[in-house]
PDB file of C-alpha atoms in Angstrom:
ATOM      1  CA  MET A   1      12.679  -1.866  15.331  1.00  0.00           C
ATOM      2  CA  ALA A   2       9.474   0.427  13.896  1.00  0.00           C
ATOM      3  CA  LEU A   3      10.952   3.002  11.052  1.00  0.00           C
ATOM      4  CA  LEU A   4       7.180   4.065  10.197  1.00  0.00           C
ATOM      5  CA  GLU A   5       4.571   4.444  13.394  1.00  0.00           C
ATOM      6  CA  ILE A   6       1.043   5.613  12.508  1.00  0.00           C
ATOM      7  CA  GLU A   7      -0.917   6.599  15.685  1.00  0.00           C
ATOM      8  CA  HIS A   8      -4.834   7.654  14.549  1.00  0.00           C
ATOM      9  CA  LEU A   9      -4.178   8.966  11.714  1.00  0.00           C
ATOM     10  CA  LYS A  10      -7.376  10.316   9.976  1.00  0.00           C
ATOM     11  CA  LYS A  11      -7.885  12.283   6.096  1.00  0.00           C
ATOM     12  CA  TYR A  12     -11.323  13.795   6.030  1.00  0.00           C
ATOM     13  CA  PHE A  13     -12.563  15.729   2.472  1.00  0.00           C
ATOM     14  CA  ASN A  14     -15.227  17.690   2.400  1.00  0.00           C
ATOM     15  CA  SER A  15     -17.973  16.882   0.442  1.00  0.00           C
ATOM     16  CA  SER A  16     -21.473  18.894  -1.328  1.00  0.00           C
ATOM     17  CA  ARG A  17     -23.226  16.216   1.240  1.00  0.00           C
ATOM     18  CA  GLY A  18     -21.201  16.286   4.221  1.00  0.00           C
ATOM     19  CA  THR A  19     -17.461  15.300   5.713  1.00  0.00           C
ATOM     20  CA  VAL A  20     -16.257  11.858   3.792  1.00  0.00           C
ATOM     21  CA  HIS A  21     -13.770   9.762   6.143  1.00  0.00           C
ATOM     22  CA  ALA A  22     -11.846   7.834   4.645  1.00  0.00           C
ATOM     23  CA  VAL A  23      -9.535   7.221   6.168  1.00  0.00           C
ATOM     24  CA  ASP A  24     -10.370   7.289  10.124  1.00  0.00           C
ATOM     25  CA  ASP A  25      -8.765   7.194  13.020  1.00  0.00           C
ATOM     26  CA  VAL A  26      -5.778   4.215  11.380  1.00  0.00           C
ATOM     27  CA  THR A  27      -3.522   3.424  14.188  1.00  0.00           C
ATOM     28  CA  PHE A  28      -0.196   0.825  12.753  1.00  0.00           C
ATOM     29  CA  SER A  29       3.124   0.660  12.021  1.00  0.00           C
ATOM     30  CA  ILE A  30       6.274  -1.621   9.464  1.00  0.00           C
ATOM     31  CA  ASN A  31       9.647  -2.410  10.684  1.00  0.00           C
ATOM     32  CA  GLU A  32      12.292  -1.700   8.359  1.00  0.00           C
ATOM     33  CA  GLY A  33      13.304  -3.685   6.645  1.00  0.00           C
ATOM     34  CA  GLU A  34       9.736  -5.562   6.528  1.00  0.00           C
ATOM     35  CA  THR A  35       6.733  -5.094   3.919  1.00  0.00           C
ATOM     36  CA  MET A  36       3.078  -4.735   4.811  1.00  0.00           C
ATOM     37  CA  GLY A  37       0.017  -5.653   3.244  1.00  0.00           C
ATOM     38  CA  LEU A  38      -3.171  -3.319   2.572  1.00  0.00           C
ATOM     39  CA  VAL A  39      -5.998  -4.877   1.666  1.00  0.00           C
ATOM     40  CA  GLY A  40      -9.571  -4.116   1.117  1.00  0.00           C
ATOM     41  CA  GLU A  41     -12.283  -3.175  -1.467  1.00  0.00           C
ATOM     42  CA  SER A  42     -12.168  -0.283  -4.137  1.00  0.00           C
ATOM     43  CA  GLY A  43     -12.940   3.062  -2.024  1.00  0.00           C
ATOM     44  CA  CYS A  44     -11.965   1.512   0.964  1.00  0.00           C
ATOM     45  CA  GLY A  45      -9.081   4.590   1.624  1.00  0.00           C
ATOM     46  CA  LYS A  46      -6.452   2.626   1.249  1.00  0.00           C
ATOM     47  CA  SER A  47      -4.592   4.867  -1.954  1.00  0.00           C
ATOM     48  CA  THR A  48      -6.048   7.732   0.244  1.00  0.00           C
ATOM     49  CA  LEU A  49      -3.865   6.501   3.631  1.00  0.00           C
ATOM     50  CA  GLY A  50      -0.271   5.454   1.862  1.00  0.00           C
ATOM     51  CA  ARG A  51      -1.056   9.570   0.008  1.00  0.00           C
ATOM     52  CA  THR A  52      -1.883  10.473   3.602  1.00  0.00           C
ATOM     53  CA  ILE A  53       1.532   8.744   4.965  1.00  0.00           C
ATOM     54  CA  ILE A  54       3.969  10.509   2.387  1.00  0.00           C
ATOM     55  CA  HIS A  55       2.281  13.746   2.150  1.00  0.00           C
ATOM     56  CA  LEU A  56       0.607  13.737  -1.042  1.00  0.00           C
ATOM     57  CA  LEU A  57      -2.015  14.061   0.774  1.00  0.00           C
ATOM     58  CA  GLU A  58      -2.578  16.104   4.466  1.00  0.00           C
ATOM     59  CA  SER A  59      -3.683  14.479   7.244  1.00  0.00           C
ATOM     60  CA  THR A  60      -6.507  15.574   9.344  1.00  0.00           C
ATOM     61  CA  ASP A  61      -5.106  14.550  12.697  1.00  0.00           C
ATOM     62  CA  GLY A  62      -3.065  11.862  14.076  1.00  0.00           C
ATOM     63  CA  VAL A  63       0.977  11.459  14.335  1.00  0.00           C
ATOM     64  CA  ILE A  64       2.578   9.783  11.703  1.00  0.00           C
ATOM     65  CA  ARG A  65       6.659   8.824  12.925  1.00  0.00           C
ATOM     66  CA  PHE A  66       9.025   8.122  10.683  1.00  0.00           C
ATOM     67  CA  ASN A  67      12.502   6.521  11.684  1.00  0.00           C
ATOM     68  CA  GLY A  68      11.208   7.899  15.278  1.00  0.00           C
ATOM     69  CA  ASN A  69      10.691  11.587  14.665  1.00  0.00           C
ATOM     70  CA  ASP A  70       7.571  13.146  14.017  1.00  0.00           C
ATOM     71  CA  VAL A  71       6.940  14.102  10.623  1.00  0.00           C
ATOM     72  CA  THR A  72       3.349  15.323  10.479  1.00  0.00           C
ATOM     73  CA  HIS A  73       3.847  18.215  10.140  1.00  0.00           C
ATOM     74  CA  LEU A  74       6.941  19.449   7.736  1.00  0.00           C
ATOM     75  CA  ASN A  75       8.422  23.024   6.139  1.00  0.00           C
ATOM     76  CA  LYS A  76       9.036  23.019   3.035  1.00  0.00           C
ATOM     77  CA  GLU A  77      12.596  22.484   3.926  1.00  0.00           C
ATOM     78  CA  GLY A  78      11.457  18.879   6.083  1.00  0.00           C
ATOM     79  CA  LEU A  79       9.199  17.966   3.282  1.00  0.00           C
ATOM     80  CA  LYS A  80      11.940  18.225   0.373  1.00  0.00           C
ATOM     81  CA  LYS A  81      14.071  16.177   2.885  1.00  0.00           C
ATOM     82  CA  LEU A  82      11.497  13.638   4.545  1.00  0.00           C
ATOM     83  CA  ARG A  83      11.031  13.255   0.173  1.00  0.00           C
ATOM     84  CA  GLU A  84      14.692  11.812  -0.403  1.00  0.00           C
ATOM     85  CA  ASP A  85      13.445   8.996   2.606  1.00  0.00           C
ATOM     86  CA  MET A  86       9.578   8.925   0.974  1.00  0.00           C
ATOM     87  CA  GLN A  87       9.131   7.272  -2.072  1.00  0.00           C
ATOM     88  CA  ILE A  88       5.388   6.181  -3.706  1.00  0.00           C
ATOM     89  CA  ILE A  89       5.562   3.932  -7.061  1.00  0.00           C
ATOM     90  CA  PHE A  90       1.893   4.691  -8.382  1.00  0.00           C
ATOM     91  CA  GLN A  91      -0.885   2.819 -10.188  1.00  0.00           C
ATOM     92  CA  ASP A  92      -0.912   3.557 -13.575  1.00  0.00           C
ATOM     93  CA  PRO A  93       2.905   3.146 -14.944  1.00  0.00           C
ATOM     94  CA  TYR A  94       2.302   5.809 -18.060  1.00  0.00           C
ATOM     95  CA  SER A  95       0.194   8.111 -15.820  1.00  0.00           C
ATOM     96  CA  SER A  96       2.303   8.894 -13.622  1.00  0.00           C
ATOM     97  CA  LEU A  97       5.635   9.802 -16.069  1.00  0.00           C
ATOM     98  CA  ASN A  98       6.275  13.113 -17.838  1.00  0.00           C
ATOM     99  CA  PRO A  99       5.169  11.879 -21.574  1.00  0.00           C
ATOM    100  CA  ARG A 100       7.232  14.754 -22.912  1.00  0.00           C
ATOM    101  CA  LEU A 101      10.087  13.186 -21.235  1.00  0.00           C
ATOM    102  CA  THR A 102      12.366   9.965 -22.503  1.00  0.00           C
ATOM    103  CA  LEU A 103      12.196   7.285 -20.600  1.00  0.00           C
ATOM    104  CA  ARG A 104      16.289   8.438 -19.192  1.00  0.00           C
ATOM    105  CA  ASP A 105      15.002  11.404 -18.934  1.00  0.00           C
ATOM    106  CA  THR A 106      12.281  10.675 -16.068  1.00  0.00           C
ATOM    107  CA  VAL A 107      14.942   9.220 -13.976  1.00  0.00           C
ATOM    108  CA  MET A 108      17.779  11.277 -14.528  1.00  0.00           C
ATOM    109  CA  GLU A 109      15.194  14.343 -13.473  1.00  0.00           C
ATOM    110  CA  PRO A 110      15.571  13.750  -9.437  1.00  0.00           C
ATOM    111  CA  LEU A 111      19.534  12.836  -9.793  1.00  0.00           C
ATOM    112  CA  LYS A 112      20.511  15.878 -11.050  1.00  0.00           C
ATOM    113  CA  LEU A 113      17.724  17.941  -8.760  1.00  0.00           C
ATOM    114  CA  SER A 114      19.165  16.637  -5.930  1.00  0.00           C
ATOM    115  CA  GLY A 115      21.923  18.170  -5.690  1.00  0.00           C
ATOM    116  CA  ARG A 116      24.148  14.712  -4.526  1.00  0.00           C
ATOM    117  CA  PHE A 117      26.734  14.507  -7.779  1.00  0.00           C
ATOM    118  CA  SER A 118      29.148  16.436  -9.204  1.00  0.00           C
ATOM    119  CA  ASP A 119      28.775  16.782 -12.690  1.00  0.00           C
ATOM    120  CA  ASN A 120      26.664  15.417 -15.662  1.00  0.00           C
ATOM    121  CA  ALA A 121      28.975  12.659 -16.673  1.00  0.00           C
ATOM    122  CA  ALA A 122      28.032  10.948 -12.733  1.00  0.00           C
ATOM    123  CA  VAL A 123      24.482  11.602 -13.390  1.00  0.00           C
ATOM    124  CA  GLN A 124      24.363   9.820 -16.741  1.00  0.00           C
ATOM    125  CA  ALA A 125      26.500   6.885 -14.700  1.00  0.00           C
ATOM    126  CA  GLU A 126      23.598   6.366 -12.094  1.00  0.00           C
ATOM    127  CA  THR A 127      20.942   7.175 -14.914  1.00  0.00           C
ATOM    128  CA  ASP A 128      22.329   3.614 -16.184  1.00  0.00           C
ATOM    129  CA  ARG A 129      23.171   1.912 -13.047  1.00  0.00           C
ATOM    130  CA  LEU A 130      19.450   2.268 -12.016  1.00  0.00           C
ATOM    131  CA  LEU A 131      18.016   1.146 -15.550  1.00  0.00           C
ATOM    132  CA  ASP A 132      20.506  -1.701 -15.320  1.00  0.00           C
ATOM    133  CA  LEU A 133      19.385  -2.393 -11.895  1.00  0.00           C
ATOM    134  CA  VAL A 134      15.435  -2.040 -13.353  1.00  0.00           C
ATOM    135  CA  GLY A 135      16.091  -4.706 -15.889  1.00  0.00           C
ATOM    136  CA  LEU A 136      15.586  -1.638 -18.557  1.00  0.00           C
ATOM    137  CA  GLU A 137      17.141  -3.172 -22.285  1.00  0.00           C
ATOM    138  CA  LYS A 138      19.489  -0.338 -23.449  1.00  0.00           C
ATOM    139  CA  ARG A 139      17.731  -0.199 -27.104  1.00  0.00           C
ATOM    140  CA  PHE A 140      14.018   1.606 -25.182  1.00  0.00           C
ATOM    141  CA  ARG A 141      15.977   4.075 -22.370  1.00  0.00           C
ATOM    142  CA  GLU A 142      15.491   7.062 -25.397  1.00  0.00           C
ATOM    143  CA  SER A 143      11.979   5.812 -25.794  1.00  0.00           C
ATOM    144  CA  TYR A 144       8.575   8.046 -25.076  1.00  0.00           C
ATOM    145  CA  PRO A 145       5.528   5.859 -21.857  1.00  0.00           C
ATOM    146  CA  HIS A 146       3.839   5.842 -25.167  1.00  0.00           C
ATOM    147  CA  GLU A 147       6.219   3.789 -27.187  1.00  0.00           C
ATOM    148  CA  LEU A 148       6.400   1.100 -24.201  1.00  0.00           C
ATOM    149  CA  ASP A 149       4.335  -1.322 -22.658  1.00  0.00           C
ATOM    150  CA  GLY A 150       3.369  -1.561 -18.972  1.00  0.00           C
ATOM    151  CA  GLY A 151       5.814  -3.878 -17.296  1.00  0.00           C
ATOM    152  CA  ARG A 152       7.954  -1.474 -19.046  1.00  0.00           C
ATOM    153  CA  ARG A 153       6.742   1.621 -17.877  1.00  0.00           C
ATOM    154  CA  GLN A 154       6.600   0.691 -14.394  1.00  0.00           C
ATOM    155  CA  ARG A 155       9.861  -0.257 -14.764  1.00  0.00           C
ATOM    156  CA  VAL A 156      10.986   2.952 -15.006  1.00  0.00           C
ATOM    157  CA  GLY A 157       8.633   4.202 -12.625  1.00  0.00           C
ATOM    158  CA  ILE A 158      10.121   1.682  -9.980  1.00  0.00           C
ATOM    159  CA  ALA A 159      13.636   3.184 -10.794  1.00  0.00           C
ATOM    160  CA  ARG A 160      12.363   6.969 -10.119  1.00  0.00           C
ATOM    161  CA  ALA A 161      10.908   5.596  -7.130  1.00  0.00           C
ATOM    162  CA  ILE A 162      14.693   4.551  -5.620  1.00  0.00           C
ATOM    163  CA  ALA A 163      16.905   6.319  -7.324  1.00  0.00           C
ATOM    164  CA  LEU A 164      17.286   8.232  -4.170  1.00  0.00           C
ATOM    165  CA  ASN A 165      17.581   5.397  -1.846  1.00  0.00           C
ATOM    166  CA  PRO A 166      14.445   5.863   0.011  1.00  0.00           C
ATOM    167  CA  LYS A 167      14.083   3.734   2.880  1.00  0.00           C
ATOM    168  CA  PHE A 168      10.561   3.294   3.060  1.00  0.00           C
ATOM    169  CA  VAL A 169       7.847   3.142  -0.802  1.00  0.00           C
ATOM    170  CA  VAL A 170       3.911   2.955  -0.656  1.00  0.00           C
ATOM    171  CA  CYS A 171       3.584   0.551  -3.301  1.00  0.00           C
ATOM    172  CA  ASP A 172       0.357   2.003  -4.970  1.00  0.00           C
ATOM    173  CA  GLU A 173      -1.242  -1.370  -6.532  1.00  0.00           C
ATOM    174  CA  PRO A 174       1.575  -1.789  -8.720  1.00  0.00           C
ATOM    175  CA  VAL A 175       0.577  -4.445 -10.925  1.00  0.00           C
ATOM    176  CA  SER A 176      -3.124  -4.560 -11.090  1.00  0.00           C
ATOM    177  CA  ALA A 177      -2.580  -2.731 -14.249  1.00  0.00           C
ATOM    178  CA  LEU A 178      -0.217  -5.188 -15.615  1.00  0.00           C
ATOM    179  CA  ASP A 179      -0.590  -8.961 -17.693  1.00  0.00           C
ATOM    180  CA  VAL A 180      -0.349 -11.591 -15.214  1.00  0.00           C
ATOM    181  CA  SER A 181       3.402 -12.815 -16.192  1.00  0.00           C
ATOM    182  CA  ILE A 182       4.559  -8.735 -15.908  1.00  0.00           C
ATOM    183  CA  GLN A 183       2.861  -9.215 -12.570  1.00  0.00           C
ATOM    184  CA  ALA A 184       5.010 -11.403 -11.171  1.00  0.00           C
ATOM    185  CA  GLN A 185       8.425  -9.943 -12.955  1.00  0.00           C
ATOM    186  CA  ILE A 186       7.664  -6.703 -11.739  1.00  0.00           C
ATOM    187  CA  LEU A 187       7.093  -8.880  -8.055  1.00  0.00           C
ATOM    188  CA  ASN A 188      10.753 -10.242  -8.116  1.00  0.00           C
ATOM    189  CA  LEU A 189      12.303  -7.011  -9.062  1.00  0.00           C
ATOM    190  CA  LEU A 190      11.152  -5.859  -5.995  1.00  0.00           C
ATOM    191  CA  MET A 191      11.649  -7.683  -3.172  1.00  0.00           C
ATOM    192  CA  ASP A 192      14.937  -8.578  -4.739  1.00  0.00           C
ATOM    193  CA  LEU A 193      15.284  -4.679  -4.496  1.00  0.00           C
ATOM    194  CA  GLN A 194      13.938  -4.999  -1.294  1.00  0.00           C
ATOM    195  CA  GLU A 195      16.863  -7.172   0.141  1.00  0.00           C
ATOM    196  CA  GLU A 196      19.495  -5.479  -1.641  1.00  0.00           C
ATOM    197  CA  TYR A 197      18.671  -2.259  -0.531  1.00  0.00           C
ATOM    198  CA  LYS A 198      17.079  -2.970   2.933  1.00  0.00           C
ATOM    199  CA  LEU A 199      13.322  -1.076   1.732  1.00  0.00           C
ATOM    200  CA  THR A 200      10.496  -0.739   4.067  1.00  0.00           C
ATOM    201  CA  TYR A 201       7.207  -1.511   2.051  1.00  0.00           C
ATOM    202  CA  LEU A 202       3.823  -0.869   2.089  1.00  0.00           C
ATOM    203  CA  PHE A 203       2.508  -2.723  -0.754  1.00  0.00           C
ATOM    204  CA  VAL A 204      -1.378  -1.619  -1.172  1.00  0.00           C
ATOM    205  CA  THR A 205      -3.584  -3.449  -3.655  1.00  0.00           C
ATOM    206  CA  HIS A 206      -7.231  -5.362  -3.834  1.00  0.00           C
ATOM    207  CA  ASP A 207      -5.449  -9.105  -4.941  1.00  0.00           C
ATOM    208  CA  LEU A 208      -5.456 -11.027  -1.850  1.00  0.00           C
ATOM    209  CA  SER A 209      -3.129 -13.685  -3.718  1.00  0.00           C
ATOM    210  CA  VAL A 210      -0.474 -10.985  -4.603  1.00  0.00           C
ATOM    211  CA  VAL A 211      -0.044  -9.783  -1.254  1.00  0.00           C
ATOM    212  CA  ARG A 212       0.431 -12.751   0.170  1.00  0.00           C
ATOM    213  CA  HIS A 213       3.099 -13.765  -1.934  1.00  0.00           C
ATOM    214  CA  ILE A 214       5.322  -9.998  -0.573  1.00  0.00           C
ATOM    215  CA  SER A 215       4.393  -9.120   2.591  1.00  0.00           C
ATOM    216  CA  THR A 216       5.464 -10.080   6.180  1.00  0.00           C
ATOM    217  CA  ASN A 217       2.432  -9.117   7.622  1.00  0.00           C
ATOM    218  CA  ILE A 218      -1.381  -8.075   6.503  1.00  0.00           C
ATOM    219  CA  SER A 219      -3.733  -5.244   7.444  1.00  0.00           C
ATOM    220  CA  VAL A 220      -7.561  -5.503   6.429  1.00  0.00           C
ATOM    221  CA  MET A 221      -9.255  -2.315   6.022  1.00  0.00           C
ATOM    222  CA  TYR A 222     -13.132  -1.248   5.175  1.00  0.00           C
ATOM    223  CA  LEU A 223     -14.218   1.928   4.802  1.00  0.00           C
ATOM    224  CA  GLY A 224     -11.848   3.483   6.330  1.00  0.00           C
ATOM    225  CA  GLN A 225     -10.417   1.429   9.355  1.00  0.00           C
ATOM    226  CA  MET A 226      -8.275  -1.218  10.238  1.00  0.00           C
ATOM    227  CA  VAL A 227     -10.492  -4.486  10.778  1.00  0.00           C
ATOM    228  CA  GLU A 228      -7.322  -6.872  11.527  1.00  0.00           C
ATOM    229  CA  THR A 229      -3.914  -7.470  11.045  1.00  0.00           C
ATOM    230  CA  ALA A 230      -2.358 -10.372  11.991  1.00  0.00           C
ATOM    231  CA  PRO A 231       1.297 -11.811  10.138  1.00  0.00           C
ATOM    232  CA  THR A 232       0.789 -12.480   6.499  1.00  0.00           C
ATOM    233  CA  GLN A 233       0.790 -16.716   6.969  1.00  0.00           C
ATOM    234  CA  GLU A 234      -1.465 -16.719  10.611  1.00  0.00           C
ATOM    235  CA  LEU A 235      -3.809 -14.316   8.365  1.00  0.00           C
ATOM    236  CA  PHE A 236      -4.872 -17.437   5.947  1.00  0.00           C
ATOM    237  CA  ASP A 237      -4.530 -19.907   8.123  1.00  0.00           C
ATOM    238  CA  ARG A 238      -7.062 -17.982  11.085  1.00  0.00           C
ATOM    239  CA  PRO A 239      -9.136 -15.377   9.705  1.00  0.00           C
ATOM    240  CA  LEU A 240     -10.921 -13.504  12.549  1.00  0.00           C
ATOM    241  CA  HIS A 241     -12.582 -11.264  11.167  1.00  0.00           C
ATOM    242  CA  PRO A 242     -16.325 -11.747   8.759  1.00  0.00           C
ATOM    243  CA  TYR A 243     -14.851  -9.478   6.384  1.00  0.00           C
ATOM    244  CA  THR A 244     -11.456 -10.872   6.468  1.00  0.00           C
ATOM    245  CA  LYS A 245     -13.145 -14.733   5.917  1.00  0.00           C
ATOM    246  CA  ALA A 246     -15.199 -13.668   3.301  1.00  0.00           C
ATOM    247  CA  LEU A 247     -12.727 -11.544   1.202  1.00  0.00           C
ATOM    248  CA  LEU A 248     -10.400 -15.514   1.836  1.00  0.00           C
ATOM    249  CA  SER A 249     -13.369 -16.978  -0.042  1.00  0.00           C
ATOM    250  CA  ALA A 250     -13.203 -15.822  -3.302  1.00  0.00           C
ATOM    251  CA  ILE A 251      -9.766 -15.946  -3.799  1.00  0.00           C
ATOM    252  CA  PRO A 252      -9.715 -18.884  -7.077  1.00  0.00           C
ATOM    253  CA  SER A 253      -8.345 -22.352  -6.639  1.00  0.00           C
ATOM    254  CA  VAL A 254      -7.559 -24.809  -8.919  1.00  0.00           C
ATOM    255  CA  ASP A 255      -7.835 -27.264  -6.652  1.00  0.00           C
ATOM    256  CA  ILE A 256     -11.208 -28.735  -6.405  1.00  0.00           C
ATOM    257  CA  HIS A 257     -11.199 -31.422  -3.982  1.00  0.00           C
ATOM    258  CA  HIS A 258      -9.920 -28.247  -0.632  1.00  0.00           C
ATOM    259  CA  ARG A 259     -12.304 -25.208  -2.775  1.00  0.00           C
ATOM    260  CA  THR A 260     -13.258 -22.810   0.207  1.00  0.00           C
ATOM    261  CA  GLU A 261     -16.915 -22.156   0.306  1.00  0.00           C
ATOM    262  CA  ARG A 262     -17.722 -18.957  -1.500  1.00  0.00           C
ATOM    263  CA  ILE A 263     -19.251 -16.085   1.868  1.00  0.00           C
ATOM    264  CA  LEU A 264     -21.732 -13.862   0.219  1.00  0.00           C
ATOM    265  CA  LEU A 265     -21.760 -11.050   1.655  1.00  0.00           C
ATOM    266  CA  LYS A 266     -25.259  -9.301   1.082  1.00  0.00           C
ATOM    267  CA  GLY A 267     -26.621  -5.695   3.106  1.00  0.00           C
ATOM    268  CA  GLU A 268     -26.147  -2.051   2.313  1.00  0.00           C
ATOM    269  CA  ILE A 269     -22.663  -0.966   1.992  1.00  0.00           C
ATOM    270  CA  ASN A 270     -22.193   2.283   4.268  1.00  0.00           C
ATOM    271  CA  SER A 271     -21.413   5.492   3.499  1.00  0.00           C
ATOM    272  CA  PRO A 272     -18.566   7.338   3.913  1.00  0.00           C
ATOM    273  CA  ILE A 273     -19.996  10.532   4.594  1.00  0.00           C
ATOM    274  CA  ASN A 274     -20.566  11.046   8.540  1.00  0.00           C
ATOM    275  CA  PRO A 275     -20.746   7.783   9.407  1.00  0.00           C
ATOM    276  CA  LYS A 276     -21.996   6.500  12.708  1.00  0.00           C
ATOM    277  CA  PRO A 277     -20.042   4.893  16.095  1.00  0.00           C
ATOM    278  CA  GLY A 278     -19.998   1.013  15.680  1.00  0.00           C
ATOM    279  CA  CYS A 279     -19.024  -1.508  13.166  1.00  0.00           C
ATOM    280  CA  ARG A 280     -18.994  -0.002   9.818  1.00  0.00           C
ATOM    281  CA  PHE A 281     -19.313  -3.647   8.348  1.00  0.00           C
ATOM    282  CA  ALA A 282     -22.758  -4.534  11.073  1.00  0.00           C
ATOM    283  CA  LYS A 283     -24.783  -4.124   8.001  1.00  0.00           C
ATOM    284  CA  ARG A 284     -22.896  -6.679   6.323  1.00  0.00           C
ATOM    285  CA  CYS A 285     -22.214  -9.086   8.190  1.00  0.00           C
ATOM    286  CA  PRO A 286     -24.123 -12.189   9.031  1.00  0.00           C
ATOM    287  CA  TYR A 287     -23.462 -11.559  12.276  1.00  0.00           C
ATOM    288  CA  ALA A 288     -24.218  -8.438  13.221  1.00  0.00           C
ATOM    289  CA  GLU A 289     -26.292  -7.415  16.642  1.00  0.00           C
ATOM    290  CA  GLU A 290     -26.980  -4.450  18.884  1.00  0.00           C
ATOM    291  CA  LYS A 291     -23.862  -3.848  20.799  1.00  0.00           C
ATOM    292  CA  CYS A 292     -22.065  -4.374  16.751  1.00  0.00           C
ATOM    293  CA  HIS A 293     -22.996  -0.761  17.366  1.00  0.00           C
ATOM    294  CA  GLN A 294     -20.791   0.380  20.233  1.00  0.00           C
ATOM    295  CA  PRO A 295     -17.264   2.236  18.729  1.00  0.00           C
ATOM    296  CA  LEU A 296     -14.719  -0.155  19.035  1.00  0.00           C
ATOM    297  CA  ALA A 297     -10.530  -0.610  18.607  1.00  0.00           C
ATOM    298  CA  LEU A 298      -8.429  -3.188  17.357  1.00  0.00           C
ATOM    299  CA  GLN A 299      -7.905  -4.904  20.145  1.00  0.00           C
ATOM    300  CA  GLU A 300      -4.607  -8.456  20.606  1.00  0.00           C
ATOM    301  CA  VAL A 301      -7.303 -11.548  21.043  1.00  0.00           C
ATOM    302  CA  VAL A 302      -4.456 -13.371  19.887  1.00  0.00           C
ATOM    303  CA  PRO A 303      -0.193 -12.219  20.376  1.00  0.00           C
ATOM    304  CA  GLY A 304       0.067 -10.336  17.256  1.00  0.00           C
ATOM    305  CA  HIS A 305      -3.629 -10.648  15.631  1.00  0.00           C
ATOM    306  CA  PHE A 306      -5.477  -7.923  16.232  1.00  0.00           C
ATOM    307  CA  VAL A 307      -9.190  -7.204  15.243  1.00  0.00           C
ATOM    308  CA  SER A 308     -11.479  -5.062  15.876  1.00  0.00           C
ATOM    309  CA  CYS A 309     -15.030  -7.207  16.389  1.00  0.00           C
ATOM    310  CA  CYS A 310     -16.599  -7.240  19.263  1.00  0.00           C
ATOM    311  CA  ARG A 311     -17.948 -10.981  19.027  1.00  0.00           C
ATOM    312  CA  VAL A 312     -14.931 -11.602  17.564  1.00  0.00           C
ATOM    313  CA  LYS A 313     -13.675 -13.870  20.285  1.00  0.00           C
ATOM    314  CA  GLU A 314     -17.376 -16.348  20.349  1.00  0.00           C
ATOM    315  CA  LEU A 315     -17.314 -16.699  16.926  1.00  0.00           C
ATOM    316  CA  ASN A 316     -13.395 -18.279  16.433  1.00  0.00           C
ATOM    317  CA  ASP A 317     -13.826 -19.995  19.965  1.00  0.00           C
ATOM    318  CA  LEU A 318     -10.636 -17.907  21.338  1.00  0.00           C
TER     319      LEU A 318
END
């Protein structure tokens, strides 16, 4: 069953040069307990999409359904309730924490504000349980954010995000600022928490090797639009969109006998300001034709595999 359904979601920003189409007509759904990986180059709108879904940014148009209910436009009370069910883990664990609060106080704050606990002792006990759950040692709990490394800060960010038992969490590049060894620890922690609490994730990243490890499905985004969506293994085994093929070819490999030929993209990147109809990848696509400048939409070309490309069948012999 789909916990989150997004239909034709748009988020535009006004600028001195025109309207920036940061998220433009995006549609997808995520089933309960699953992880959808969202990948693409920096500036493609991944983080903006995640923040719009949880109402850190208000949408320009479209529909957001959560647990079967339309939550696109909410009053103050409705938004407060939604905050308990939708949370976010930010990319930078330092800037997302209050430098004036100890790590214990940071996790304790949402527990106090929720009004769920009868006394301070219950809040303290729940705080300790959460910090134990994310693996933060007791000797660090009275420290301030600047006194710890990025991995421990991110553990606090995760504890704060799951403090009120949310159903859905946006993971906005939660490991990109961490060392590789720490990345693996945080990813395993997120997967363990998902299994224990049946969490649903939108995992935003530009690292395809990371998203392969954690995701059930993967969506590829380019300049505000989805260009390909498929189950994880299907996407890696049979990428169909030229942009997805180029992204996958850039993954480093240690196997000298089975290296994928690197696809180098050339051409000018389209501007997200007042973009023209048609494929936004066309200027960089080696297979672009005149018909690529007509309006496009995701189409299911094989079961469960959606692609936005007018030449997808002829290019892949489908």
